[in-house]
Coordinates of C-alpha atoms in Angstrom, one line a residue:
Chain I
M216 CA -13.3 -9.4 -4.2
H217 CA -13.5 -5.7 -4.0
I218 CA -11.7 -4.1 -6.9
V219 CA -9.6 -1.2 -5.7
D220 CA -9.2 2.3 -7.1
G221 CA -7.0 2.5 -10.1
A222 CA -7.2 -1.2 -11.2
L223 CA -9.8 -0.6 -13.9
A224 CA -9.8 1.4 -17.1
A225 CA -11.9 4.6 -17.1
P226 CA -14.6 3.3 -19.5
V227 CA -15.2 0.3 -17.3
V228 CA -15.5 2.5 -14.2
I229 CA -17.9 4.9 -15.9
G230 CA -20.0 2.2 -17.5
G231 CA -20.2 0.3 -14.2
A232 CA -21.3 3.5 -12.4
V233 CA -24.0 4.2 -14.9
L234 CA -25.4 0.7 -14.8
A235 CA -25.2 0.6 -11.1
A236 CA -27.2 3.9 -10.9
G237 CA -29.8 2.3 -13.1
G238 CA -30.0 -0.7 -10.9
L239 CA -30.2 1.5 -7.8
A240 CA -33.1 3.5 -9.3
R241 CA -35.0 0.3 -10.2
G242 CA -34.2 -1.2 -6.7
L243 CA -35.4 1.9 -4.8
R244 CA -38.7 1.7 -6.6
D245 CA -38.9 -1.9 -5.5
L246 CA -38.1 -1.1 -1.9
T247 CA -41.5 -1.1 -0.4
L248 CA -42.3 -0.4 3.3
E249 CA -42.5 -4.1 4.0
K250 CA -39.1 -4.8 2.5
I251 CA -37.1 -2.1 4.3
P252 CA -36.4 -4.0 7.6
A253 CA -35.3 -7.1 5.6
A254 CA -33.1 -5.0 3.4
G255 CA -31.5 -3.4 6.4
M256 CA -30.8 -6.8 8.0
L257 CA -29.3 -8.2 4.8
S258 CA -27.3 -5.0 4.3
A259 CA -25.8 -5.4 7.8
S260 CA -25.1 -9.1 7.3
F261 CA -23.3 -8.3 4.0
F262 CA -21.4 -5.6 5.7
V263 CA -20.1 -7.8 8.5
A264 CA -19.7 -11.0 6.4
S265 CA -17.4 -9.1 4.0
L266 CA -15.1 -8.2 6.8
I267 CA -14.2 -11.8 7.6
H268 CA -11.4 -12.7 5.2
V269 CA -10.2 -16.2 4.4
P270 CA -6.7 -16.3 2.9
I271 CA -6.6 -18.5 -0.2
G272 CA -3.4 -18.5 -2.3
P273 CA -2.0 -15.1 -2.9
S274 CA -5.4 -13.4 -2.5
S275 CA -8.1 -13.5 0.2
V276 CA -11.8 -14.1 -0.1
H277 CA -14.8 -13.4 2.1
L278 CA -18.4 -14.3 2.3
I279 CA -20.7 -12.0 0.4
L280 CA -24.2 -13.3 1.1
N281 CA -25.5 -11.6 -2.1
G282 CA -27.4 -14.7 -3.1
L283 CA -29.5 -14.6 0.0
A284 CA -30.1 -10.9 -0.4
G285 CA -31.2 -11.4 -4.0
L286 CA -33.5 -14.3 -3.0
V287 CA -35.3 -12.2 -0.4
L288 CA -35.1 -8.8 -1.9
G289 CA -35.0 -9.1 -5.7
W290 CA -34.2 -5.7 -7.2
A291 CA -34.1 -4.1 -3.8
A292 CA -30.8 -5.9 -3.3
F293 CA -29.2 -3.1 -5.2
P294 CA -29.7 -0.4 -2.6
A295 CA -29.1 -2.9 0.3
L296 CA -25.8 -4.0 -1.0
F297 CA -24.8 -0.5 -2.2
V298 CA -25.2 0.8 1.4
G299 CA -22.9 -2.0 2.7
L300 CA -20.3 -1.4 0.0
L301 CA -20.4 2.4 0.5
L302 CA -19.8 2.1 4.3
Q303 CA -17.0 -0.5 3.7
A304 CA -15.3 1.9 1.3
V305 CA -15.6 4.9 3.7
F306 CA -14.8 3.1 6.9
F307 CA -12.2 0.5 5.8
G308 CA -11.0 1.6 2.4
F309 CA -12.2 -1.6 0.8
G310 CA -12.6 -1.0 -2.8
G311 CA -12.8 2.7 -3.2
L312 CA -15.3 5.4 -4.1
T313 CA -14.5 5.7 -7.8
V314 CA -15.0 1.9 -8.3
L315 CA -18.1 1.8 -6.1
G316 CA -20.4 1.6 -9.2
V317 CA -18.5 -1.4 -10.6
N318 CA -18.4 -3.2 -7.2
T319 CA -22.1 -2.6 -6.7
L320 CA -22.9 -4.0 -10.1
D321 CA -20.5 -7.0 -9.6
I322 CA -22.3 -8.0 -6.4
A323 CA -25.9 -6.8 -6.8
L324 CA -26.5 -7.9 -10.4
P325 CA -25.9 -11.6 -9.7
A326 CA -28.3 -11.2 -6.7
V327 CA -31.0 -10.0 -9.1
I328 CA -30.3 -12.8 -11.6
V329 CA -30.4 -15.4 -8.9
H330 CA -33.7 -14.0 -7.7
Y331 CA -35.3 -14.5 -11.1
I332 CA -33.8 -18.0 -11.6
C333 CA -34.6 -19.4 -8.1
R334 CA -37.8 -17.7 -6.9
H335 CA -40.1 -20.2 -8.5
G336 CA -38.4 -23.1 -6.8
I337 CA -38.5 -21.4 -3.4
A338 CA -42.0 -20.0 -3.7
T339 CA -43.7 -23.2 -4.8
G340 CA -41.7 -26.1 -3.4
S341 CA -41.7 -27.8 0.0
P342 CA -39.1 -26.7 2.5
R343 CA -36.6 -29.3 1.3
I344 CA -36.9 -28.3 -2.3
A345 CA -36.8 -24.6 -1.3
A346 CA -33.6 -25.2 0.6
I347 CA -32.1 -26.9 -2.5
W348 CA -33.0 -23.9 -4.6
G349 CA -31.6 -21.6 -1.9
G350 CA -28.3 -23.5 -2.0
I351 CA -28.2 -23.3 -5.8
G352 CA -28.9 -19.5 -5.6
G353 CA -26.3 -18.9 -3.0
A354 CA -23.6 -20.7 -5.0
L355 CA -24.7 -19.3 -8.3
A356 CA -24.6 -15.7 -7.0
I357 CA -20.9 -16.1 -6.0
A358 CA -20.0 -17.7 -9.4
L359 CA -21.7 -14.9 -11.2
T360 CA -20.0 -12.3 -9.0
A361 CA -16.6 -13.9 -9.6
A362 CA -17.4 -13.9 -13.4
C363 CA -18.4 -10.2 -13.2
V364 CA -15.2 -9.3 -11.4
A365 CA -13.2 -11.3 -13.9
L366 CA -15.0 -9.6 -16.8
A367 CA -14.4 -6.1 -15.3
L368 CA -10.7 -6.9 -15.0
A369 CA -10.5 -8.5 -18.4
L370 CA -12.2 -5.5 -20.0
S371 CA -9.5 -3.3 -18.5
G372 CA -6.6 -5.0 -20.2
A373 CA -5.2 -8.3 -21.4
A374 CA -2.7 -8.4 -18.6
F375 CA -5.5 -9.0 -16.2
I376 CA -6.7 -12.2 -17.7
P377 CA -4.5 -14.5 -15.6
A378 CA -5.6 -12.6 -12.5
A379 CA -9.2 -12.9 -13.5
K380 CA -8.8 -16.7 -13.8
L381 CA -7.4 -16.6 -10.3
V382 CA -10.4 -14.8 -9.0
L383 CA -12.7 -17.4 -10.4
L384 CA -10.6 -20.3 -8.9
A385 CA -10.4 -18.6 -5.5
H386 CA -14.1 -18.4 -5.2
V387 CA -14.9 -22.1 -5.5
P388 CA -14.7 -22.7 -1.7
V389 CA -16.8 -19.6 -1.1
M390 CA -19.4 -20.9 -3.5
A391 CA -19.6 -24.1 -1.4
I392 CA -19.9 -22.3 1.9
E393 CA -22.4 -19.8 0.6
G394 CA -24.5 -22.5 -1.0
L395 CA -24.7 -24.4 2.3
L396 CA -25.4 -21.2 4.3
S397 CA -28.1 -20.0 1.9
A398 CA -29.8 -23.4 1.9
A399 CA -29.8 -23.4 5.7
A400 CA -31.2 -19.9 5.8
V401 CA -33.9 -20.6 3.3
Y402 CA -34.9 -23.8 5.0
L403 CA -35.1 -22.0 8.4
A404 CA -37.1 -19.1 6.9
I405 CA -39.6 -21.4 5.2
Q406 CA -40.1 -23.4 8.5
V407 CA -40.4 -20.3 10.7
K408 CA -42.0 -17.8 8.4
P409 CA -43.3 -19.5 5.3
D410 CA -44.7 -16.2 3.8
L411 CA -41.3 -14.4 3.9
F412 CA -40.5 -15.2 0.3
L413 CA -44.1 -14.8 -0.9
S414 CA -45.2 -11.7 0.9
L415 CA -42.1 -9.7 0.1
Q416 CA -42.2 -10.4 -3.6
G417 CA -45.9 -10.2 -4.3
P418 CA -47.5 -12.9 -6.5
V419 CA -45.2 -15.1 -8.5
R420 CA -45.5 -13.9 -12.1
Chain Y
M77 CA -30.4 -26.5 11.3
I78 CA -28.8 -23.1 10.9
R79 CA -27.0 -23.1 14.3
P80 CA -24.7 -26.1 13.5
V81 CA -23.9 -24.5 10.2
F82 CA -22.9 -21.2 11.9
L83 CA -21.0 -23.2 14.6
T84 CA -19.1 -25.2 11.9
L85 CA -18.4 -22.0 10.0
A86 CA -17.1 -20.3 13.1
L87 CA -14.8 -23.2 13.9
V88 CA -13.6 -23.3 10.3
L89 CA -12.9 -19.6 10.2
A90 CA -11.6 -19.1 13.7
P91 CA -8.0 -20.3 13.4
L92 CA -7.4 -18.2 10.3
P93 CA -6.3 -14.7 10.7
A94 CA -8.7 -12.1 9.5
L95 CA -7.2 -10.7 6.3
A96 CA -7.8 -7.3 5.0
H97 CA -6.8 -7.0 1.4
K98 CA -6.1 -3.4 1.2
V99 CA -2.9 -2.5 -0.5
I100 CA -0.5 -0.1 1.2
A101 CA 2.6 1.5 -0.3
A102 CA 5.1 4.1 0.9
V103 CA 8.2 5.8 -0.5
Y104 CA 10.9 7.8 1.2
A105 CA 14.3 9.2 0.7
D106 CA 17.2 6.9 1.5
G107 CA 20.5 8.8 0.8
A108 CA 20.8 8.9 -3.0
L109 CA 18.0 6.4 -3.5
I110 CA 14.3 6.3 -3.2
E111 CA 13.3 3.5 -1.0
G112 CA 9.8 2.1 -0.9
E113 CA 7.7 -0.7 0.3
V114 CA 4.6 -2.4 -1.0
G115 CA 2.4 -4.8 0.9
F116 CA -1.0 -5.6 2.2
S117 CA -2.5 -3.9 5.2
N118 CA -2.4 -7.1 7.3
G119 CA 1.4 -7.0 7.2
D120 CA 2.0 -9.3 4.3
M121 CA 4.5 -7.7 2.1
A122 CA 4.5 -8.0 -1.7
A123 CA 7.5 -10.1 -2.6
D124 CA 9.0 -10.1 -6.1
A125 CA 6.5 -7.6 -7.5
T126 CA 7.5 -5.4 -10.5
V127 CA 7.3 -1.7 -9.7
A128 CA 7.0 0.6 -12.8
V129 CA 8.3 4.1 -12.3
S130 CA 7.0 7.0 -14.4
D131 CA 6.6 10.7 -14.2
P132 CA 3.1 12.2 -13.6
E133 CA 2.4 12.3 -17.4
G134 CA 2.9 8.5 -17.5
N135 CA 6.3 8.6 -19.3
P136 CA 8.3 5.6 -18.0
L137 CA 11.4 6.5 -16.0
G138 CA 12.4 3.0 -15.2
E139 CA 11.5 -0.2 -13.4
T140 CA 12.5 -1.9 -10.3
A141 CA 11.3 -4.9 -8.3
T142 CA 10.5 -5.7 -4.6
D143 CA 12.6 -8.1 -2.6
A144 CA 11.3 -10.8 -0.4
D145 CA 10.3 -8.2 2.2
G146 CA 8.4 -6.0 -0.2
M147 CA 11.1 -3.4 -0.2
F148 CA 12.4 -1.7 -3.4
T149 CA 14.9 1.0 -4.2
F150 CA 15.1 3.3 -7.2
R151 CA 17.9 5.7 -8.1
P152 CA 16.3 8.9 -9.4
S153 CA 18.1 10.9 -12.1
V154 CA 15.7 13.7 -13.0
A155 CA 14.0 16.0 -10.6
V156 CA 10.4 15.4 -11.5
A157 CA 7.7 13.7 -9.4
H158 CA 8.1 9.9 -9.5
V159 CA 5.0 7.7 -9.6
F160 CA 5.5 4.2 -8.4
H161 CA 3.0 1.7 -9.7
A162 CA 2.8 -2.0 -8.7
D163 CA 0.2 -4.5 -9.9
L164 CA -0.2 -7.2 -7.3
G165 CA -2.8 -9.2 -9.3
A166 CA -6.5 -9.8 -8.8
G167 CA -7.4 -6.2 -8.9
H168 CA -4.9 -5.1 -6.3
V169 CA -2.9 -2.1 -7.4
A170 CA -0.5 0.0 -5.4
E171 CA 0.3 3.5 -6.6
V172 CA 2.4 6.0 -4.6
T173 CA 3.9 9.3 -5.7
M174 CA 7.0 11.1 -4.5
S175 CA 6.8 14.8 -5.2
A176 CA 9.3 16.7 -7.4
E177 CA 10.7 18.6 -4.4
D178 CA 11.5 15.4 -2.5
V179 CA 13.2 14.0 -5.6
A180 CA 15.2 17.2 -6.0
A181 CA 16.2 17.0 -2.4
I182 CA 17.5 13.5 -2.9
L183 CA 19.4 14.5 -6.0
D184 CA 20.9 17.4 -4.1
S185 CA 21.8 15.4 -1.0
P186 CA 25.5 14.9 -0.1
A187 CA 25.1 11.1 -0.5
A188 CA 23.9 11.5 -4.0
R189 CA 26.8 13.9 -4.8
A190 CA 29.2 11.5 -3.3
A191 CA 27.7 8.6 -5.3
A192 CA 27.9 10.7 -8.5
E193 CA 31.6 11.5 -7.8
A194 CA 32.3 7.9 -7.1
A195 CA 30.7 6.9 -10.3
A196 CA 32.7 9.5 -12.2
D197 CA 36.0 8.7 -10.5
T198 CA 36.2 4.9 -10.7
G199 CA 39.9 5.0 -9.6
G200 CA 39.1 6.6 -6.2
I201 CA 38.7 3.4 -4.2
P202 CA 38.5 5.0 -0.7
G203 CA 36.1 7.6 -1.9
A204 CA 34.0 5.0 -3.7
G205 CA 33.9 2.9 -0.6
Q206 CA 32.8 5.7 1.5
A207 CA 30.1 6.8 -0.9
E208 CA 28.9 3.2 -1.1
A209 CA 28.6 3.1 2.7
A210 CA 26.8 6.4 2.8
S211 CA 24.4 5.8 0.1
D212 CA 23.7 2.1 0.2
G213 CA 24.1 1.3 3.8
G214 CA 26.7 -1.5 3.7
N215 CA 28.0 -2.8 7.0
P216 CA 27.3 -0.3 9.8
S217 CA 30.6 -1.1 11.4
T218 CA 32.5 0.4 8.5
F219 CA 30.7 3.7 9.0
P220 CA 33.1 6.5 10.1
L221 CA 30.7 7.3 12.9
D222 CA 33.4 7.4 15.5
A223 CA 35.5 9.7 13.5
A224 CA 34.3 12.6 15.6
S225 CA 35.4 10.8 18.8
G226 CA 38.9 10.5 17.5
T227 CA 39.1 6.8 16.8
A228 CA 39.2 7.1 13.0
A229 CA 39.4 3.8 11.3
V230 CA 42.9 2.9 10.2
G231 CA 43.5 3.2 6.5
S232 CA 40.5 5.4 5.8
S233 CA 42.6 8.4 5.2
A234 CA 39.9 9.8 2.9
V235 CA 37.5 10.3 5.8
P236 CA 37.3 14.0 6.5
L237 CA 38.4 14.6 10.1
T238 CA 37.4 18.2 9.9
A239 CA 34.2 17.2 11.6
A240 CA 35.5 17.3 15.1
P241 CA 32.8 19.7 16.6
G242 CA 30.0 18.7 14.3
L243 CA 29.2 15.8 12.0
S244 CA 30.4 15.5 8.5
D245 CA 28.0 14.9 5.6
A246 CA 28.9 11.3 5.5
D247 CA 28.2 11.0 9.3
K248 CA 24.9 12.7 8.9
A249 CA 24.0 10.3 6.1
A250 CA 25.0 7.4 8.3
V251 CA 23.0 8.6 11.2
A252 CA 20.0 9.3 8.9
K253 CA 20.3 5.7 7.6
I254 CA 20.4 4.2 11.1
V255 CA 17.4 6.3 12.2
R256 CA 15.5 5.2 9.1
D257 CA 16.3 1.5 9.8
E258 CA 15.1 1.9 13.3
M259 CA 11.9 3.6 12.2
R260 CA 11.0 1.1 9.6
P261 CA 9.3 -1.5 11.9
L262 CA 7.5 1.3 13.7
R263 CA 6.2 2.8 10.5
R264 CA 5.0 -0.6 9.4
E265 CA 3.3 -1.2 12.7
I266 CA 1.5 2.1 12.5
A267 CA 0.4 1.4 8.9
A268 CA -1.0 -2.0 10.1
Y269 CA -2.6 -0.4 13.1
R270 CA -4.3 2.2 11.0
E271 CA -5.8 -0.5 8.7
K272 CA -7.1 -2.6 11.6
N273 CA -10.8 -3.2 11.5
D274 CA -11.7 -2.7 15.1
L275 CA -15.0 -3.6 16.7
Q276 CA -16.0 0.0 17.1
S277 CA -15.8 0.7 13.3
I278 CA -17.8 -2.5 12.6
L279 CA -20.4 -1.6 15.2
G280 CA -20.4 2.0 13.8
G281 CA -21.1 0.7 10.3
I282 CA -24.0 -1.5 11.5
G283 CA -25.3 1.6 13.3
Y284 CA -25.1 3.6 10.1
I285 CA -27.0 0.8 8.2
V286 CA -29.7 0.8 10.9
G287 CA -30.0 4.6 10.7
I288 CA -30.1 4.7 6.9
F289 CA -32.8 2.1 6.6
G290 CA -34.7 3.6 9.5
L291 CA -34.7 6.9 7.7
G292 CA -35.9 5.1 4.5
F293 CA -38.6 3.4 6.6
Y294 CA -39.7 6.8 7.9
V295 CA -39.9 8.4 4.5
A296 CA -41.8 5.4 3.1
A297 CA -44.2 5.4 6.0
R298 CA -44.8 9.2 5.6
R299 CA -45.5 8.7 2.0
R300 CA -48.0 5.9 2.6
M301 CA -49.8 7.8 5.3
K302 CA -50.3 10.8 3.0
G303 CA -51.6 8.6 0.2

């Protein structure tokens, strides 16, 4: 999932870094006092979930949980996921510092997109409907992330296109798992603390 | 609701080995050759991967491929830094450089000279055989290792017996080869160990996250109290 140093062309790396910085700035403005504990929790879950690798074919995949982060945090998912990625790069050498921008964008942008697509369904529906939307969000975030990784690889050279297809294919099982997990988490959150998705996001616009 | 899901997840994931997909690569001198290995940090080696060799400016010097164990060899011909680049797919790229001094040392090594002589003198069968053994390994039993102890192999009249007190260049090359072979699993184990995600690092990372967000919380709270 994490793209390593040296795999991407320089324009892609620089473009990714600039866009990620923009997303971070927007996210930090969105990171209110009330959201900080949730952001920390989701950042830590992302950090740990990404360390459990499941071998599939020649590659290996891991849970990302960016859909859940996006559903709860919105734009604030950018700083939360960035911190997790930064620590993974520093501690374990996953990804790398030069491609940190691209990796942040690949993972946090789908989270924000999912937030805008699914927040209505979660905020207005019954627990069951909210869980369904949560599942859709969790799976969609992975699909979008895989598409972003594939795009970043494809932009760096035609030789990467078969590899990019492989990335998409490898993430189908992760999509299923993350969808189930997000649905369960949203269902639980709605039952236990119904205002989680409302209070953190302000009124639905 | 969530507990069965986690339980199922844990059961599904438990039998599978935790895989880290960091790429590791290393090169070292092997007689007249540069030997290297490419693999993943979990110990899986990259089989049948193409390794492109170039100088630091990106001019291609040649190409080689890994075998089933992720090992590759390359015979250098010019004393410049060699950059080895392997694309393992899905964003996994290995790149490792051997410095110009190391390459020059290989080109200057007795094994390389012997190999060059053997290549030049195709008629010299014993010489060629010896160079082959010294540079490419071959069967260890054919090494003239015991030449010093006086039991020189029959028929290998080309073996220099002048090395009674010390070791001949060929012997040194043979010993170096054996040491390298013995070191290889150790080196691999150390590389794998260095890449291990132990619990301490994971807990440390979580601690960092708590700290960073705590700090953010503090700053945000200060700002709110002032306002």
